[in-house]
PDB file of C-alpha atoms in Angstrom:
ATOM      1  CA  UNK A   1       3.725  -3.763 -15.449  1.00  0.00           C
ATOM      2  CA  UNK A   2       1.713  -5.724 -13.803  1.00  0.00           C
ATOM      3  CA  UNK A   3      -1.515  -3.636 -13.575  1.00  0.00           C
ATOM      4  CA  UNK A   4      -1.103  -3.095 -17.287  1.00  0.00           C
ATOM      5  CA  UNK A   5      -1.152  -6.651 -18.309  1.00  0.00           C
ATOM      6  CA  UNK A   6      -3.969  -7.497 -15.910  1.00  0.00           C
ATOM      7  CA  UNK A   7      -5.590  -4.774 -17.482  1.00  0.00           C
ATOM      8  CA  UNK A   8      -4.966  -4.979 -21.146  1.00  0.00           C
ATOM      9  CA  UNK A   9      -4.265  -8.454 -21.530  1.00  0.00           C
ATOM     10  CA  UNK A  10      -6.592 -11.594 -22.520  1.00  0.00           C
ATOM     11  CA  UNK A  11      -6.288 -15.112 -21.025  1.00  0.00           C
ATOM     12  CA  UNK A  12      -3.072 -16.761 -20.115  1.00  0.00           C
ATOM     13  CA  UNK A  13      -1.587 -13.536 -20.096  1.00  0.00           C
ATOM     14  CA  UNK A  14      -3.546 -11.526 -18.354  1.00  0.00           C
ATOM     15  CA  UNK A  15      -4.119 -14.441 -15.560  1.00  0.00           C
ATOM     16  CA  UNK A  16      -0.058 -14.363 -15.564  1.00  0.00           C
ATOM     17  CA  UNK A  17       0.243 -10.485 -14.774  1.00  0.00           C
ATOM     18  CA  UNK A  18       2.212 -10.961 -11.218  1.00  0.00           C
ATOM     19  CA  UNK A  19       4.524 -13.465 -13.004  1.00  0.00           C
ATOM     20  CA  UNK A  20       5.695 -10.772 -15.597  1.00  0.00           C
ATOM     21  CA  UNK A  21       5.027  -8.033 -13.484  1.00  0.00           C
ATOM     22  CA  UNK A  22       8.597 -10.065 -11.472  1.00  0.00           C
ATOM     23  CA  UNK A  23      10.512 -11.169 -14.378  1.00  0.00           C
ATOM     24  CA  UNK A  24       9.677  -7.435 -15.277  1.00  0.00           C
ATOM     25  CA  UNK A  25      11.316  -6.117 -12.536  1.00  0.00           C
ATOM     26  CA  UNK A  26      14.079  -8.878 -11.703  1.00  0.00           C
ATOM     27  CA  UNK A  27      15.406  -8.261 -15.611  1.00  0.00           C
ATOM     28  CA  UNK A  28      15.541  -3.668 -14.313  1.00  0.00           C
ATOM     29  CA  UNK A  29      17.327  -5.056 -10.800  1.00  0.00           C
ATOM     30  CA  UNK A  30      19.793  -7.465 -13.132  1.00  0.00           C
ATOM     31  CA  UNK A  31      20.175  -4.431 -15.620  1.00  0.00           C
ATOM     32  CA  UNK A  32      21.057  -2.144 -12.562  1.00  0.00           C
ATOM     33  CA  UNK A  33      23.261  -4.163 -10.980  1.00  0.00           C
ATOM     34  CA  UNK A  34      20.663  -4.407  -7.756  1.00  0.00           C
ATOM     35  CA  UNK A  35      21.240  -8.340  -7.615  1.00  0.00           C
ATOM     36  CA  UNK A  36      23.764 -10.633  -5.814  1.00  0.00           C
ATOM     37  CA  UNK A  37      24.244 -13.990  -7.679  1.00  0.00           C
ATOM     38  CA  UNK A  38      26.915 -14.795  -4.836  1.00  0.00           C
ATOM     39  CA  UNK A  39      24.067 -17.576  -3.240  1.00  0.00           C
ATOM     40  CA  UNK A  40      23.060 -18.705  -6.516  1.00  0.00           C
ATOM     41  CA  UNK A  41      27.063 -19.104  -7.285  1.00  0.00           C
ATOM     42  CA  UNK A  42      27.782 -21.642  -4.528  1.00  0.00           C
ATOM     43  CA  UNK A  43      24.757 -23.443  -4.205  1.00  0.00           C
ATOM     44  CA  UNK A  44      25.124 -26.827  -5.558  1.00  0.00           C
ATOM     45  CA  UNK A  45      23.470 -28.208  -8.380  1.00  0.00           C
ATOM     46  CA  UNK A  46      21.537 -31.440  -6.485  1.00  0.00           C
ATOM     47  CA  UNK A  47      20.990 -31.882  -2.798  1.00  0.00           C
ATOM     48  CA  UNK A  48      18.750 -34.047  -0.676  1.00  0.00           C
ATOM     49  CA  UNK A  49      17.748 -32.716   3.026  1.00  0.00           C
ATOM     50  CA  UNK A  50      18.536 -34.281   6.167  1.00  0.00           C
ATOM     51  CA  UNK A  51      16.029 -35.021   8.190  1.00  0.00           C
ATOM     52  CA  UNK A  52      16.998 -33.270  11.545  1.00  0.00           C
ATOM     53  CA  UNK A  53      20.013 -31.508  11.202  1.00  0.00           C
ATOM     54  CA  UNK A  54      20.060 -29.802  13.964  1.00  0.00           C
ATOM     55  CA  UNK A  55      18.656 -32.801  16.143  1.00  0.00           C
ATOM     56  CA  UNK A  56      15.374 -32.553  18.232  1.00  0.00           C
ATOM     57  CA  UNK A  57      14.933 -31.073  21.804  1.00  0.00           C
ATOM     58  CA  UNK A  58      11.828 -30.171  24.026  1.00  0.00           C
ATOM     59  CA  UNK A  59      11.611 -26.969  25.372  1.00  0.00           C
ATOM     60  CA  UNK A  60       7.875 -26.442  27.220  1.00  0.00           C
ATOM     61  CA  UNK A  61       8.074 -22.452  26.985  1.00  0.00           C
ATOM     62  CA  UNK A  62       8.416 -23.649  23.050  1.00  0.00           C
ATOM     63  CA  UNK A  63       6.023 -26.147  23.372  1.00  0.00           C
ATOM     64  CA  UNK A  64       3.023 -23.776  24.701  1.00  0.00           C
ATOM     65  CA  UNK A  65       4.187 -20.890  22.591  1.00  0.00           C
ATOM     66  CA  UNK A  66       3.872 -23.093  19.373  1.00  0.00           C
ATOM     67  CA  UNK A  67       0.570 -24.524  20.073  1.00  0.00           C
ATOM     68  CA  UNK A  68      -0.790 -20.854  20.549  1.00  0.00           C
ATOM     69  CA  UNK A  69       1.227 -20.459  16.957  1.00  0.00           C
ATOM     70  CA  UNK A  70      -0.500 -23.095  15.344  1.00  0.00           C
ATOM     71  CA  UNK A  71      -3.533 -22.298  16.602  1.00  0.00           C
ATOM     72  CA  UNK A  72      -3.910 -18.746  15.632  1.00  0.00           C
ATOM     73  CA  UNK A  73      -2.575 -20.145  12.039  1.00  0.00           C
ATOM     74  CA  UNK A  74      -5.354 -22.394  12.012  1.00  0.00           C
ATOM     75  CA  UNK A  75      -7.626 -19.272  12.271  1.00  0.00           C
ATOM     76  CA  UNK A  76      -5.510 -18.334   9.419  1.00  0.00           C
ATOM     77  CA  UNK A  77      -6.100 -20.848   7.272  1.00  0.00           C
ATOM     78  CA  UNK A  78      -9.891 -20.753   7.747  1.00  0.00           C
ATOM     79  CA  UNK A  79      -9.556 -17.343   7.229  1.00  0.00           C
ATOM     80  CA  UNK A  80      -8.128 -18.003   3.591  1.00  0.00           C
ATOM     81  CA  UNK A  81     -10.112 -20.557   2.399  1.00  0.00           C
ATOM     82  CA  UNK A  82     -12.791 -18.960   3.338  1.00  0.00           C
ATOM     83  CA  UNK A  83     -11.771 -15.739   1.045  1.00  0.00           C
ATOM     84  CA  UNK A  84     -10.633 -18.098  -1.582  1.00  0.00           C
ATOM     85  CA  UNK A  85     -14.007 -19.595  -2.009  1.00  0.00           C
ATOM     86  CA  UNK A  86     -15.836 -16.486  -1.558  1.00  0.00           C
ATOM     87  CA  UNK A  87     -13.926 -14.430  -4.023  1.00  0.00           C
ATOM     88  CA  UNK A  88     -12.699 -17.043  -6.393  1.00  0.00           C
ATOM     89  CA  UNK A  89     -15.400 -19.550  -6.755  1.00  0.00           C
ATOM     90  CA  UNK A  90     -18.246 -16.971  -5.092  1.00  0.00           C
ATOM     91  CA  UNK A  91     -19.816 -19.523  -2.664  1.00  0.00           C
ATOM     92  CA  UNK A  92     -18.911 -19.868   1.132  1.00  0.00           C
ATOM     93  CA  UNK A  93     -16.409 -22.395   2.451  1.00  0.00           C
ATOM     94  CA  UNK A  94     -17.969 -25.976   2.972  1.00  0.00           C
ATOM     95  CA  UNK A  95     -16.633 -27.317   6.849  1.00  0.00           C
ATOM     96  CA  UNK A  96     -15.120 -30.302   5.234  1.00  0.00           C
ATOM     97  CA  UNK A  97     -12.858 -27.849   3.117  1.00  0.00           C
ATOM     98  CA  UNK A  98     -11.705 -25.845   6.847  1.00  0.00           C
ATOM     99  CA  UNK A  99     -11.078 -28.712   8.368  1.00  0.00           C
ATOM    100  CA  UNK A 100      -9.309 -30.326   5.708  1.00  0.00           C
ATOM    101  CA  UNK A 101      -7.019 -27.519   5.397  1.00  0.00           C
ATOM    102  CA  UNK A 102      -6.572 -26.566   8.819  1.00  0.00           C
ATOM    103  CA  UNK A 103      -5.657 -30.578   8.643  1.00  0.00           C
ATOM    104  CA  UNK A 104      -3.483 -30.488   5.933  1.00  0.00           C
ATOM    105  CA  UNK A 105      -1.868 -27.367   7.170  1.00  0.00           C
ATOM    106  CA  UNK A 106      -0.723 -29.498  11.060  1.00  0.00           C
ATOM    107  CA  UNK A 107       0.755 -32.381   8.967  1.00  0.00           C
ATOM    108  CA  UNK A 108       2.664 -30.396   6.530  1.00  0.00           C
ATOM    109  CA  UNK A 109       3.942 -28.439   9.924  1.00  0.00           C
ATOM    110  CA  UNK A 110       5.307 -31.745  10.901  1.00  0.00           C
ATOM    111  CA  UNK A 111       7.251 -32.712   8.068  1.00  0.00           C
ATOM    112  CA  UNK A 112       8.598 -29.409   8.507  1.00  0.00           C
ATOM    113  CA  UNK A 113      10.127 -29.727  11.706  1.00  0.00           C
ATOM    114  CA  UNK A 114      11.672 -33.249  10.438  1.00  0.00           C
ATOM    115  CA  UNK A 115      13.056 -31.659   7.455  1.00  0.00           C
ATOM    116  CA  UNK A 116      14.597 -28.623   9.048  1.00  0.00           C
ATOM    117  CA  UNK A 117      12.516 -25.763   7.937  1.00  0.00           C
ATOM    118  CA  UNK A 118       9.843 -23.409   9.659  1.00  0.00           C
ATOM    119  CA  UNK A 119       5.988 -24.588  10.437  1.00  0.00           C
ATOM    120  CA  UNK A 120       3.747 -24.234   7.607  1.00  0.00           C
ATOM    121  CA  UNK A 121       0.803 -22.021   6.989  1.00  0.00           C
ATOM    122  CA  UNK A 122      -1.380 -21.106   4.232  1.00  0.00           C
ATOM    123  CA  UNK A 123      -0.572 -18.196   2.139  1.00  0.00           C
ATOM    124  CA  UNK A 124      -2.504 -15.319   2.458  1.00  0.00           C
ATOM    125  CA  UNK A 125      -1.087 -13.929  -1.117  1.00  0.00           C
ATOM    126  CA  UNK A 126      -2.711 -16.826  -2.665  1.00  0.00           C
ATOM    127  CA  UNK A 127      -5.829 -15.069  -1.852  1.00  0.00           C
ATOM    128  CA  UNK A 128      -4.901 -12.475  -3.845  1.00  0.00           C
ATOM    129  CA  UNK A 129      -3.799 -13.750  -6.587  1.00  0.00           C
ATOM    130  CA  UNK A 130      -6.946 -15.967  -7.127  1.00  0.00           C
ATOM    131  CA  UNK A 131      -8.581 -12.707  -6.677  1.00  0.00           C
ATOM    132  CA  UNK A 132      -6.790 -10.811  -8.873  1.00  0.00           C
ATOM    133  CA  UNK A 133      -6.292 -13.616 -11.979  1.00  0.00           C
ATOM    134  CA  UNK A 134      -9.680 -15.481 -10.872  1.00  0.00           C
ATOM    135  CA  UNK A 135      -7.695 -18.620 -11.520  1.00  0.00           C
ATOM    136  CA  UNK A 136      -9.153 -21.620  -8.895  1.00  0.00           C
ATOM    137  CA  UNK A 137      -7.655 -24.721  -9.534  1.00  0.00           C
ATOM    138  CA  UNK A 138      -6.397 -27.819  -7.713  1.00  0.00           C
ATOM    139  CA  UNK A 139      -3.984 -28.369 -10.670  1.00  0.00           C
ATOM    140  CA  UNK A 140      -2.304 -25.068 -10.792  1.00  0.00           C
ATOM    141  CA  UNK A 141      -1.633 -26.057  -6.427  1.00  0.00           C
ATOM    142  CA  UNK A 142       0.025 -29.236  -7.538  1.00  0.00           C
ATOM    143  CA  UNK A 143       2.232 -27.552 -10.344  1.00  0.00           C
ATOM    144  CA  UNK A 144       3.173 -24.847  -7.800  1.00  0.00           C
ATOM    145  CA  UNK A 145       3.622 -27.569  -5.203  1.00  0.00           C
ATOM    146  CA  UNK A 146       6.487 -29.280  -7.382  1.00  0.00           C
ATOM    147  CA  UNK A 147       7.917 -26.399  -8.855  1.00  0.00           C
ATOM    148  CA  UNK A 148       8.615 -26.088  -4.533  1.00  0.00           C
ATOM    149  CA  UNK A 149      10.121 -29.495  -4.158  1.00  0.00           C
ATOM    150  CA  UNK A 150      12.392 -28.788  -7.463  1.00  0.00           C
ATOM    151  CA  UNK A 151      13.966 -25.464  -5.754  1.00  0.00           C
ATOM    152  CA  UNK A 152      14.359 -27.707  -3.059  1.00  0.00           C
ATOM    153  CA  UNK A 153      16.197 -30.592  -5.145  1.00  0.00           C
ATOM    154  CA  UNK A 154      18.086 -28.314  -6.998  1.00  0.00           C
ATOM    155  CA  UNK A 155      19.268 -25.310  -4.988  1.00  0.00           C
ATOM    156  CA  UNK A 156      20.482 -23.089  -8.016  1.00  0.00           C
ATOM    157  CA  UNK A 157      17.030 -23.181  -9.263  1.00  0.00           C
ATOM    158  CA  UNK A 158      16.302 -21.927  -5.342  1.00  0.00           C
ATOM    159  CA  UNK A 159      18.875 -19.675  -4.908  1.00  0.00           C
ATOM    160  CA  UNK A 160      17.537 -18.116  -8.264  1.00  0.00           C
ATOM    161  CA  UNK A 161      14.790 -17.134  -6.647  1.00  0.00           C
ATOM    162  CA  UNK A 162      16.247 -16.248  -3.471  1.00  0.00           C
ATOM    163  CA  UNK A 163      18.721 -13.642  -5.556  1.00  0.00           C
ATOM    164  CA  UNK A 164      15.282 -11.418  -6.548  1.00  0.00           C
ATOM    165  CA  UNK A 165      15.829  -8.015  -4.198  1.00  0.00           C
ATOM    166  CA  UNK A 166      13.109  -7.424  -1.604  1.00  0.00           C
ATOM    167  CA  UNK A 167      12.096  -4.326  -4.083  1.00  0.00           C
ATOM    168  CA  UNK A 168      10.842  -6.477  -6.726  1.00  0.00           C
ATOM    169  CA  UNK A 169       8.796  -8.699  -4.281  1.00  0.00           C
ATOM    170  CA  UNK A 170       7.719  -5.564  -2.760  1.00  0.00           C
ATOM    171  CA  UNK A 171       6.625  -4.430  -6.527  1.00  0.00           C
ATOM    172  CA  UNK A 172       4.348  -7.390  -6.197  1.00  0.00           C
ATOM    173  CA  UNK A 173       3.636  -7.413  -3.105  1.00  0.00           C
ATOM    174  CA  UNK A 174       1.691  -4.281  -3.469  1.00  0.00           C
ATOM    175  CA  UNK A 175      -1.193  -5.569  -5.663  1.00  0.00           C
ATOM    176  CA  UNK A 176      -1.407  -8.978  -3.689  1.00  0.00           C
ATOM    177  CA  UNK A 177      -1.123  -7.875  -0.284  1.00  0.00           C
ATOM    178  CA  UNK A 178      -3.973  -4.734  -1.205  1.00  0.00           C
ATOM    179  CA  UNK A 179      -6.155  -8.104  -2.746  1.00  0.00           C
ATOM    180  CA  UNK A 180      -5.648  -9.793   0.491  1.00  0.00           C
ATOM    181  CA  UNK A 181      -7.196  -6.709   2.480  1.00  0.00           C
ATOM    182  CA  UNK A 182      -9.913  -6.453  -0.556  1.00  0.00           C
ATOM    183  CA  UNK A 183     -10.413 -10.122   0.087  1.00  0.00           C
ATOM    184  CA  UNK A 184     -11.225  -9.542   3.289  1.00  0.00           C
ATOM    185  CA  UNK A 185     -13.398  -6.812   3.654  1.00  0.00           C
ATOM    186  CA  UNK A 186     -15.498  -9.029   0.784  1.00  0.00           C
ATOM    187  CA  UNK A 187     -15.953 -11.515   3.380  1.00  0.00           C
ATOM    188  CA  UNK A 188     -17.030  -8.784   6.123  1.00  0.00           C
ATOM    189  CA  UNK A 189     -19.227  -7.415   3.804  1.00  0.00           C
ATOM    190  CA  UNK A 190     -21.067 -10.492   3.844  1.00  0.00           C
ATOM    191  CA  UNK A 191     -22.217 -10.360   8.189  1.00  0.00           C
ATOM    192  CA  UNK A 192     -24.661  -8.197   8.984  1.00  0.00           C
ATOM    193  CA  UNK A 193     -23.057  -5.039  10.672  1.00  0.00           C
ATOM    194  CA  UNK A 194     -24.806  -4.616  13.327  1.00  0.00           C
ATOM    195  CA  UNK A 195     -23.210  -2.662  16.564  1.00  0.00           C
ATOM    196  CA  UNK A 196     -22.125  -6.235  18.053  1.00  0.00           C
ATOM    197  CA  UNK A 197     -20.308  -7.194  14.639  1.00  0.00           C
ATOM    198  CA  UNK A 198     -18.668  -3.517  14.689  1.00  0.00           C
ATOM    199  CA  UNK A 199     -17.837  -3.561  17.801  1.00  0.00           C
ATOM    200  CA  UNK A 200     -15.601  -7.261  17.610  1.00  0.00           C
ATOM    201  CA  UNK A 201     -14.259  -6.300  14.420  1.00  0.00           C
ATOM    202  CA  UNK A 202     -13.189  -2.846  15.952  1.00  0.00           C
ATOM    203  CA  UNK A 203     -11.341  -4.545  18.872  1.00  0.00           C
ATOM    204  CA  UNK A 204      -9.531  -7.364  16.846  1.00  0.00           C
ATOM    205  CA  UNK A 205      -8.206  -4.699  14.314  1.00  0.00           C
ATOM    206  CA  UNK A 206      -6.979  -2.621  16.899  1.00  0.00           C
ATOM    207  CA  UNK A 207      -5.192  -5.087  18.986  1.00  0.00           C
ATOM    208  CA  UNK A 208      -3.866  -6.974  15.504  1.00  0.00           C
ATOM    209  CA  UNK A 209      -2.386  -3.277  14.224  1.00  0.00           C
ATOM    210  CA  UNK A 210      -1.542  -1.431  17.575  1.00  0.00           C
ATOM    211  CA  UNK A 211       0.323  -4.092  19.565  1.00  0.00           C
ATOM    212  CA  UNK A 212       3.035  -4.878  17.204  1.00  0.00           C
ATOM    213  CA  UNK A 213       3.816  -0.761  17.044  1.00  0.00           C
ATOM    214  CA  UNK A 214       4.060  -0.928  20.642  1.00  0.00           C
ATOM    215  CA  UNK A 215       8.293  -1.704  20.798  1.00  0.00           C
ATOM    216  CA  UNK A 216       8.316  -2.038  24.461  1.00  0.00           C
ATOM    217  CA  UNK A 217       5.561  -5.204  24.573  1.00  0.00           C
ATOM    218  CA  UNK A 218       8.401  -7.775  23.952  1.00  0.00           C
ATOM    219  CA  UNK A 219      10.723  -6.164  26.407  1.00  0.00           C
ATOM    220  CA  UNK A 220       8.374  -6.096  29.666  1.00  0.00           C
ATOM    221  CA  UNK A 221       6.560  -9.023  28.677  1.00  0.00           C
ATOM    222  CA  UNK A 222       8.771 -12.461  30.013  1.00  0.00           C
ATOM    223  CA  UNK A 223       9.962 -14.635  27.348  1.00  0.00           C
ATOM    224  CA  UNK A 224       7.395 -16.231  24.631  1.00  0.00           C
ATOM    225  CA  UNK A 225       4.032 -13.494  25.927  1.00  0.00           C
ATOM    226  CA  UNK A 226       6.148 -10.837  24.843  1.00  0.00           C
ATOM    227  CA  UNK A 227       6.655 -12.403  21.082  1.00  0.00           C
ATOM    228  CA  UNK A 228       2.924 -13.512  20.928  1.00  0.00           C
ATOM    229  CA  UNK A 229       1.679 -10.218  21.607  1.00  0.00           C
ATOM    230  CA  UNK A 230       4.320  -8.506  19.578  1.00  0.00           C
ATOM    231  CA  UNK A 231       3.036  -9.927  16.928  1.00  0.00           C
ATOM    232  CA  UNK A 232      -0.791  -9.036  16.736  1.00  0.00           C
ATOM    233  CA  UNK A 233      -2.251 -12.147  15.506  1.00  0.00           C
ATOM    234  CA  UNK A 234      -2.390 -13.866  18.600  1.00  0.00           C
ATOM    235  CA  UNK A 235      -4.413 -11.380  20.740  1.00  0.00           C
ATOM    236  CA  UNK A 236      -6.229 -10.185  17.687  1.00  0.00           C
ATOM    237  CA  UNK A 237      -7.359 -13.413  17.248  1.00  0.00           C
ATOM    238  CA  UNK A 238      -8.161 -14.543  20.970  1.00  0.00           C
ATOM    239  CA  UNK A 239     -10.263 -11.460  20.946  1.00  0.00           C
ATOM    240  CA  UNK A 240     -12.689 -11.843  18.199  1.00  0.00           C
ATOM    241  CA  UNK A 241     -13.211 -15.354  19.504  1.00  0.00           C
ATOM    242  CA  UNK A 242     -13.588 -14.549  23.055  1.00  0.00           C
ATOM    243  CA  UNK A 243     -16.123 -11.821  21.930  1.00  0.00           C
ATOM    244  CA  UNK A 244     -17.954 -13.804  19.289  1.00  0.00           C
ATOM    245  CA  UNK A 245     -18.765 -16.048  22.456  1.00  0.00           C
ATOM    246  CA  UNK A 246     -19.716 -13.813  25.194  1.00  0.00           C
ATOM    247  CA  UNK A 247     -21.390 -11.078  23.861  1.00  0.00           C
ATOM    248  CA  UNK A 248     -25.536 -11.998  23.210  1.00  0.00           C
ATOM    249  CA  UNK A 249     -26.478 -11.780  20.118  1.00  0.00           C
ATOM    250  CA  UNK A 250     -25.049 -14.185  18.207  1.00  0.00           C
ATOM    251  CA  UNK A 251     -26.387 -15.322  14.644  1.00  0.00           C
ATOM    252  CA  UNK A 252     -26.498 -18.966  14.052  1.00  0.00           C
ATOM    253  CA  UNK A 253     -23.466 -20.246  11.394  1.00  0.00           C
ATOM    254  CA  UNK A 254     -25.564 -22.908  10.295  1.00  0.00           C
ATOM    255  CA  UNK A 255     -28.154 -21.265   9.180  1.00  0.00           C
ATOM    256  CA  UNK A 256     -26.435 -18.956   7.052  1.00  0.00           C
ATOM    257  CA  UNK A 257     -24.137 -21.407   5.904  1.00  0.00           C
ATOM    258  CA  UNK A 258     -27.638 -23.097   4.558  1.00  0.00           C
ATOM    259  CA  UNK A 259     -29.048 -19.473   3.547  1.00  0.00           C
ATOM    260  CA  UNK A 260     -25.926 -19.107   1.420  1.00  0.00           C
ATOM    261  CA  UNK A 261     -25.477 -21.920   0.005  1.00  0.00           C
ATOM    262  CA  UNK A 262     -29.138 -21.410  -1.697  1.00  0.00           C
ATOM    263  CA  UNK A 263     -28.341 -18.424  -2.887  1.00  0.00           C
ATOM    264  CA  UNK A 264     -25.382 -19.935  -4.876  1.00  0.00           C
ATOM    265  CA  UNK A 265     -27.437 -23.162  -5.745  1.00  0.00           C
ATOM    266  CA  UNK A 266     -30.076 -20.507  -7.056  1.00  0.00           C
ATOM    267  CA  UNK A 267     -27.531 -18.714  -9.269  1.00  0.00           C
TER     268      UNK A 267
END
């Protein structure tokens, strides 16, 4: 469904293909009796949060293995901004828009933690969904950005939502996540490959897909180093960074940034 729309449609509609491509395939789960209302059932109709529910503690295991966290999702988030801009508005991310998201990105993580909910980071499926609908637009963030605050207000709208089966995301999920990698190697394209690019891009992908199939990393690794690894991210991107540094070679950011940003002023 959605590949059809995106294809065949014009406009609104086709710019709205993931959207129907779900209701699409939440009305089939509803029809096949594949969804559980129970949550949507007892949730109440308002609710406010409260701030620290579960009260506040200090743990320093916690403490260093969230700063690792939040900085490999600060790579993140540079990482998507920077394929947002290159594949949505085809010009490479200016530094105040990196550091004002990887900015914006710490302080919603700290209302987080006050309001009872997990740190904050951006969304890689945005990237492909601006890459897929082409749509790049402050105001369509802010709309999405209360629509989130109303699911929190009003939990039946939420558990709504929450009720769609993990098949019907996954439906989704198939065009966005195959963007995100699109997205990606869009950006790559853009270095020069040259043996010393190869060869950090080679040992980042290898650690970032090969560690988390290794089971027995969390098990022999003591508490928080066996989660970090387990998860890719971290060493993957400790890697590219340690490489980028070390290795001679390197091309000067500044003056491709400048190069680029020519190039687009030329177009």
């Amino acid at each position: 469904m959605t590949i059809a729309i995106h294809q065949y449609g014009r406009g609104f509609i086709k710019a709205s293909s993931i959207l129907f491509g779900l209701v699409a395939g939440y009305a089939v789960a509803i029809i096949l009796g594949k969804v559980d209302f129970t949550s949507l059932s007892n949730a109440a109709w308002f609710a406010l949060p409260k701030p620290l529910e579960y009260g506040m503690t200090f743990s320093g295991t916690a403490i260093i293995g969230m700063t690792l966290i939040m900085f490999v999702v600060g790579l993140e988030t540079i990482g998507n901004i920077s394929a947002i801009t290159t594949t949505g508005a085809g010009r490479p991310a200016k530094d105040r828009e990196l550091s004002g998201g990887v900015m914006a990105d710490g302080v919603a993580t700290s209302f987080a933690a006050v309001f009872n909910t997990l740190p904050n980071t951006a969304y890689a499926q945005n990237v492909g969904l601006i890459t897929l609908t082409g749509v790049v637009s402050r105001h369509v963030v802010t709309i999405g950005g209360l629509l989130l605050i109303a699911m929190g207000l009003f939990p039946k709208l939420g558990g709504l939502v929450a009720a769609m089966p993990p098949a019907v995301l996954g439906g989704a999920g198939v065009v966005m996540f195959g963007m995100i990698a699109s997205a990606g190697l869009k950006i790559i394209k853009e270095c020069e490959l040259d043996q010393r690019n190869m060869l950090i891009i080679a040992v980042s992908l290898s650690l970032g897909i090969g560690l988390p199939a290794v089971e027995a990393i969390s098990e022999t690794m003591p508490g928080q180093m066996g989660l970090l690894l387990k998860s890719g991210l971290v060493p993957a991107a400790l890697a590219a960074l340690l490489l980028d540094a070390i290795l001679p070679g390197k091309p000067d950011r500044r003056a491709k940034l400048a190069k680029d940003e020519a190039e687009y002023q030329n177009r």
